[in-house]
């Protein structure tokens, strides 16, 4: 078997240890794995006579790449629907709403919400493109940033329980673990921004939300993030190329091994 592992160039070095895990796991199964940057993958697809892989693990978040591969009959993990939902926060919110899952009030026009509100780029990751807007002047300040004109944005009602969220890790139809993230100093609880993490046992409501999403999607490996409003869990987003640093630090779960085992069948 020949598999591709695709990353954006800028993400490769900081994920080198994680990438090495894929090579070890695939190697133990006699799977030939190639690491490709996104442009290289497109070049291969456009080269006449180039052989196609049997599997592509797409960690690039490139939706068009997933769709082209799928059109050619290649098995892509995650598939294009997960990549779309994981990189378009508005689409993910609407998906959850359609399933009857609670979400925070969300708008594309900030005039439709009262202050304070949260501004998020629809394609951002790691909390770096999330802003607390306490007043119209904060919105005007955001609009002056270069990033504002380069992204599409959503605006959301502020959840009452700030600095706390839950990441649920999923492979296939199975929840493999969940971690509660919190911050004492920031309304964002992202682990990569210095938030704390602890192993969490799902409540019945948290489990029900996750299972509703899992049942309605064909997931390879993703994260389902919940936030809390007056103590109750609320859907926040789906993470496509989900990071697993918390799992490796705080648990004995080998997410890469479980993922490769799932794909290989």
Coordinates of C-alpha atoms in Angstrom, one line a residue:
X1 CA 0.0 0.0 0.0
X2 CA 1.1 3.5 -0.8
X3 CA -0.2 6.4 1.4
X4 CA 0.4 10.1 1.3
X5 CA 0.6 12.3 4.4
X6 CA -0.1 15.9 3.2
X7 CA 0.8 19.1 5.2
X8 CA 1.1 22.8 4.5
X9 CA 4.9 23.6 4.4
X10 CA 4.7 26.0 7.4
X11 CA 3.2 23.2 9.6
X12 CA 5.7 20.5 8.9
X13 CA 8.6 21.5 11.3
X14 CA 6.4 22.2 14.3
X15 CA 4.7 18.8 13.8
X16 CA 7.8 16.8 13.0
X17 CA 7.5 14.5 16.0
X18 CA 3.9 13.8 15.1
X19 CA 4.8 13.1 11.5
X20 CA 7.5 10.7 12.7
X21 CA 4.8 8.8 14.6
X22 CA 2.9 8.3 11.4
X23 CA 6.0 6.9 9.7
X24 CA 6.6 4.5 12.5
X25 CA 3.0 3.3 12.7
X26 CA 2.8 2.8 8.9
X27 CA 6.2 1.2 8.7
X28 CA 5.2 -1.4 11.3
X29 CA 2.4 -2.4 8.8
X30 CA 4.6 -2.4 5.7
X31 CA 2.7 0.7 4.4
X32 CA 4.8 3.0 2.2
X33 CA 4.1 6.5 3.4
X34 CA 5.2 9.7 1.6
X35 CA 5.2 13.2 3.2
X36 CA 4.1 15.8 0.7
X37 CA 3.6 19.5 1.0
X38 CA 0.3 20.6 -0.5
X39 CA 1.7 22.0 -3.8
X40 CA 3.6 18.7 -4.3
X41 CA 0.4 16.8 -3.9
X42 CA -1.3 18.9 -6.6
X43 CA 1.7 18.5 -8.9
X44 CA 1.5 14.7 -8.6
X45 CA -2.2 14.8 -9.4
X46 CA -1.6 17.0 -12.5
X47 CA 1.3 14.8 -13.8
X48 CA 0.2 12.5 -16.5
X49 CA 1.0 8.9 -15.6
X50 CA 1.7 9.6 -12.0
X51 CA 0.4 6.7 -9.8
X52 CA -2.3 7.6 -7.2
X53 CA -2.0 6.6 -3.6
X54 CA -4.5 4.2 -2.0
X55 CA -5.0 6.5 1.0
X56 CA -4.3 10.2 1.7
X57 CA -4.1 11.5 5.2
X58 CA -4.8 15.2 4.6
X59 CA -3.5 17.3 7.4
X60 CA -3.3 20.4 5.1
X61 CA -6.9 21.5 5.6
X62 CA -7.0 22.1 1.9
X63 CA -10.6 21.4 0.8
X64 CA -10.0 21.5 -2.9
X65 CA -7.3 18.8 -2.6
X66 CA -9.6 16.5 -0.7
X67 CA -12.3 17.0 -3.4
X68 CA -10.0 16.3 -6.3
X69 CA -8.6 13.2 -4.6
X70 CA -12.1 11.9 -3.9
X71 CA -13.2 12.5 -7.5
X72 CA -10.3 10.3 -8.5
X73 CA -11.5 7.5 -6.2
X74 CA -8.8 8.0 -3.5
X75 CA -9.7 7.4 0.2
X76 CA -9.1 10.7 2.0
X77 CA -8.9 11.1 5.7
X78 CA -10.5 13.4 6.7
X79 CA -13.0 13.5 3.9
X80 CA -14.0 16.7 2.3
X81 CA -17.2 17.2 4.4
X82 CA -15.2 17.1 7.6
X83 CA -12.5 19.4 6.1
X84 CA -15.3 21.8 5.1
X85 CA -16.9 21.8 8.6
X86 CA -13.6 21.9 10.4
X87 CA -12.4 25.0 8.5
X88 CA -15.7 26.9 8.2
X89 CA -17.0 27.8 11.6
X90 CA -20.3 29.1 10.3
X91 CA -21.0 25.9 8.3
X92 CA -20.2 23.9 11.5
X93 CA -22.5 26.0 13.6
X94 CA -25.4 25.6 11.1
X95 CA -24.7 21.8 10.9
X96 CA -25.0 21.6 14.7
X97 CA -28.2 23.7 14.7
X98 CA -29.8 21.4 12.1
X99 CA -29.1 18.5 14.5
X100 CA -30.8 20.3 17.3
X101 CA -27.5 20.8 19.2
X102 CA -27.3 23.9 21.3
X103 CA -25.0 26.7 20.0
X104 CA -24.3 30.3 20.9
X105 CA -26.3 32.9 19.0
X106 CA -24.2 33.5 15.8
X107 CA -24.3 36.2 13.2
X108 CA -22.3 37.3 10.2
X109 CA -23.2 41.0 10.9
X110 CA -22.1 42.3 14.3
X111 CA -25.1 44.7 14.2
X112 CA -27.3 41.7 14.9
X113 CA -25.8 41.1 18.4
X114 CA -25.3 43.1 21.5
X115 CA -22.0 43.8 23.1
X116 CA -19.9 42.1 24.4
X117 CA -19.5 39.6 21.6
X118 CA -16.8 37.3 20.2
X119 CA -15.4 37.8 16.7
X120 CA -13.9 34.7 15.0
X121 CA -12.5 34.2 11.6
X122 CA -14.3 31.3 10.1
X123 CA -11.1 29.5 9.1
X124 CA -8.9 30.3 12.1
X125 CA -7.2 27.7 14.4
X126 CA -5.6 27.6 17.8
X127 CA -7.5 30.7 19.1
X128 CA -5.2 33.2 17.3
X129 CA -8.0 34.7 15.3
X130 CA -10.6 35.0 18.1
X131 CA -11.3 38.4 19.7
X132 CA -13.4 39.7 22.5
X133 CA -15.3 42.8 21.5
X134 CA -16.6 44.7 24.5
X135 CA -17.7 47.8 22.6
X136 CA -18.0 49.3 19.1
X137 CA -14.5 50.7 19.5
X138 CA -13.1 47.2 19.8
X139 CA -14.8 46.3 16.5
X140 CA -13.3 49.3 14.8
X141 CA -9.9 48.4 16.2
X142 CA -10.3 44.8 14.8
X143 CA -11.2 46.2 11.4
X144 CA -7.9 48.1 11.3
X145 CA -5.9 44.9 11.6
X146 CA -4.6 43.5 8.3
X147 CA -6.1 40.1 9.1
X148 CA -9.7 41.5 9.1
X149 CA -9.8 42.2 5.4
X150 CA -8.2 38.8 4.6
X151 CA -10.7 36.6 6.4
X152 CA -14.4 36.0 6.6
X153 CA -15.8 36.5 10.1
X154 CA -18.6 35.4 12.4
X155 CA -19.8 37.1 15.6
X156 CA -21.1 35.2 18.6
X157 CA -22.9 35.8 21.9
X158 CA -20.4 35.4 24.7
X159 CA -20.7 32.1 26.7
X160 CA -21.1 32.7 30.4
X161 CA -18.4 30.3 31.4
X162 CA -15.3 31.9 30.0
X163 CA -11.9 30.3 29.8
X164 CA -13.2 26.7 29.7
X165 CA -13.9 24.3 26.9
X166 CA -13.9 20.5 26.2
X167 CA -12.2 18.7 23.4
X168 CA -13.6 15.3 22.5
X169 CA -11.3 13.2 20.3
X170 CA -12.9 11.0 17.7
X171 CA -11.6 8.3 15.4
X172 CA -14.2 6.7 13.1
X173 CA -17.3 6.2 15.2
X174 CA -15.4 6.0 18.5
X175 CA -14.6 8.6 21.1
X176 CA -11.0 7.8 22.2
X177 CA -10.7 10.5 24.9
X178 CA -11.7 13.9 26.1
X179 CA -9.7 16.7 27.7
X180 CA -11.0 19.8 29.6
X181 CA -9.1 22.9 28.8
X182 CA -9.1 26.0 31.0
X183 CA -7.4 29.3 31.4
X184 CA -7.2 31.6 34.5
X185 CA -6.0 34.6 32.5
X186 CA -7.7 34.5 29.0
X187 CA -11.3 33.9 27.7
X188 CA -9.6 31.5 25.3
X189 CA -8.7 28.2 26.8
X190 CA -6.5 26.8 24.0
X191 CA -3.7 24.5 25.3
X192 CA -1.3 26.0 22.7
X193 CA -2.0 29.5 24.2
X194 CA -1.0 28.4 27.7
X195 CA -4.2 26.9 28.9
X196 CA -4.4 24.1 31.4
X197 CA -5.6 20.6 30.5
X198 CA -7.1 17.7 32.5
X199 CA -8.6 14.3 31.6
X200 CA -12.4 14.5 31.6
X201 CA -15.1 11.9 31.8
X202 CA -18.1 12.9 29.7
X203 CA -21.4 13.6 31.2
X204 CA -24.5 12.2 29.6
X205 CA -25.3 15.5 27.8
X206 CA -21.7 15.9 26.5
X207 CA -21.7 12.3 25.3
X208 CA -25.1 12.8 23.6
X209 CA -23.9 15.9 21.7
X210 CA -20.8 14.1 20.5
X211 CA -22.7 11.0 19.5
X212 CA -25.2 13.1 17.5
X213 CA -22.4 14.6 15.5
X214 CA -20.5 11.3 15.1
X215 CA -23.7 9.5 13.9
X216 CA -24.2 12.1 11.1
X217 CA -20.6 12.3 9.8
X218 CA -18.1 9.9 8.3
X219 CA -15.2 10.9 10.5
X220 CA -11.6 9.8 10.2
X221 CA -10.0 11.6 13.1
X222 CA -11.3 15.0 14.4
X223 CA -12.0 16.9 17.5
X224 CA -15.4 18.1 18.7
X225 CA -15.1 21.2 20.9
X226 CA -17.8 22.2 23.4
X227 CA -18.0 25.4 25.5
X228 CA -20.2 26.1 28.5
X229 CA -23.1 28.5 29.0
X230 CA -24.6 28.7 32.5
X231 CA -23.0 25.3 33.2
X232 CA -24.5 23.5 30.2
X233 CA -22.4 22.3 27.2
X234 CA -22.8 24.1 23.9
X235 CA -21.3 23.2 20.6
X236 CA -18.3 25.4 19.6
X237 CA -16.5 23.8 16.6
X238 CA -15.1 20.8 14.8
X239 CA -11.4 20.5 14.5
X240 CA -10.3 18.8 11.2
X241 CA -6.5 18.4 11.5
X242 CA -6.9 18.0 15.3
X243 CA -3.8 18.3 17.5
X244 CA -3.3 15.6 20.1
X245 CA -0.5 17.0 22.3
X246 CA -2.8 16.9 25.4
X247 CA -3.6 13.2 24.9
X248 CA 0.1 12.4 24.6
X249 CA 1.0 14.4 27.6
X250 CA -1.7 13.4 30.0
X251 CA -2.8 9.9 28.8
X252 CA -1.4 6.7 27.4
X253 CA -3.6 7.0 24.3
X254 CA -1.5 6.7 21.1
X255 CA -3.8 8.7 18.7
X256 CA -1.6 8.2 15.7
X257 CA -1.4 4.4 16.2
X258 CA -5.2 4.3 16.6
X259 CA -5.8 6.4 13.6
X260 CA -3.5 4.3 11.3
X261 CA -5.0 1.1 12.6
X262 CA -8.5 2.5 11.8
X263 CA -7.6 3.5 8.3
X264 CA -5.7 0.2 7.6
X265 CA -8.7 -1.7 8.8

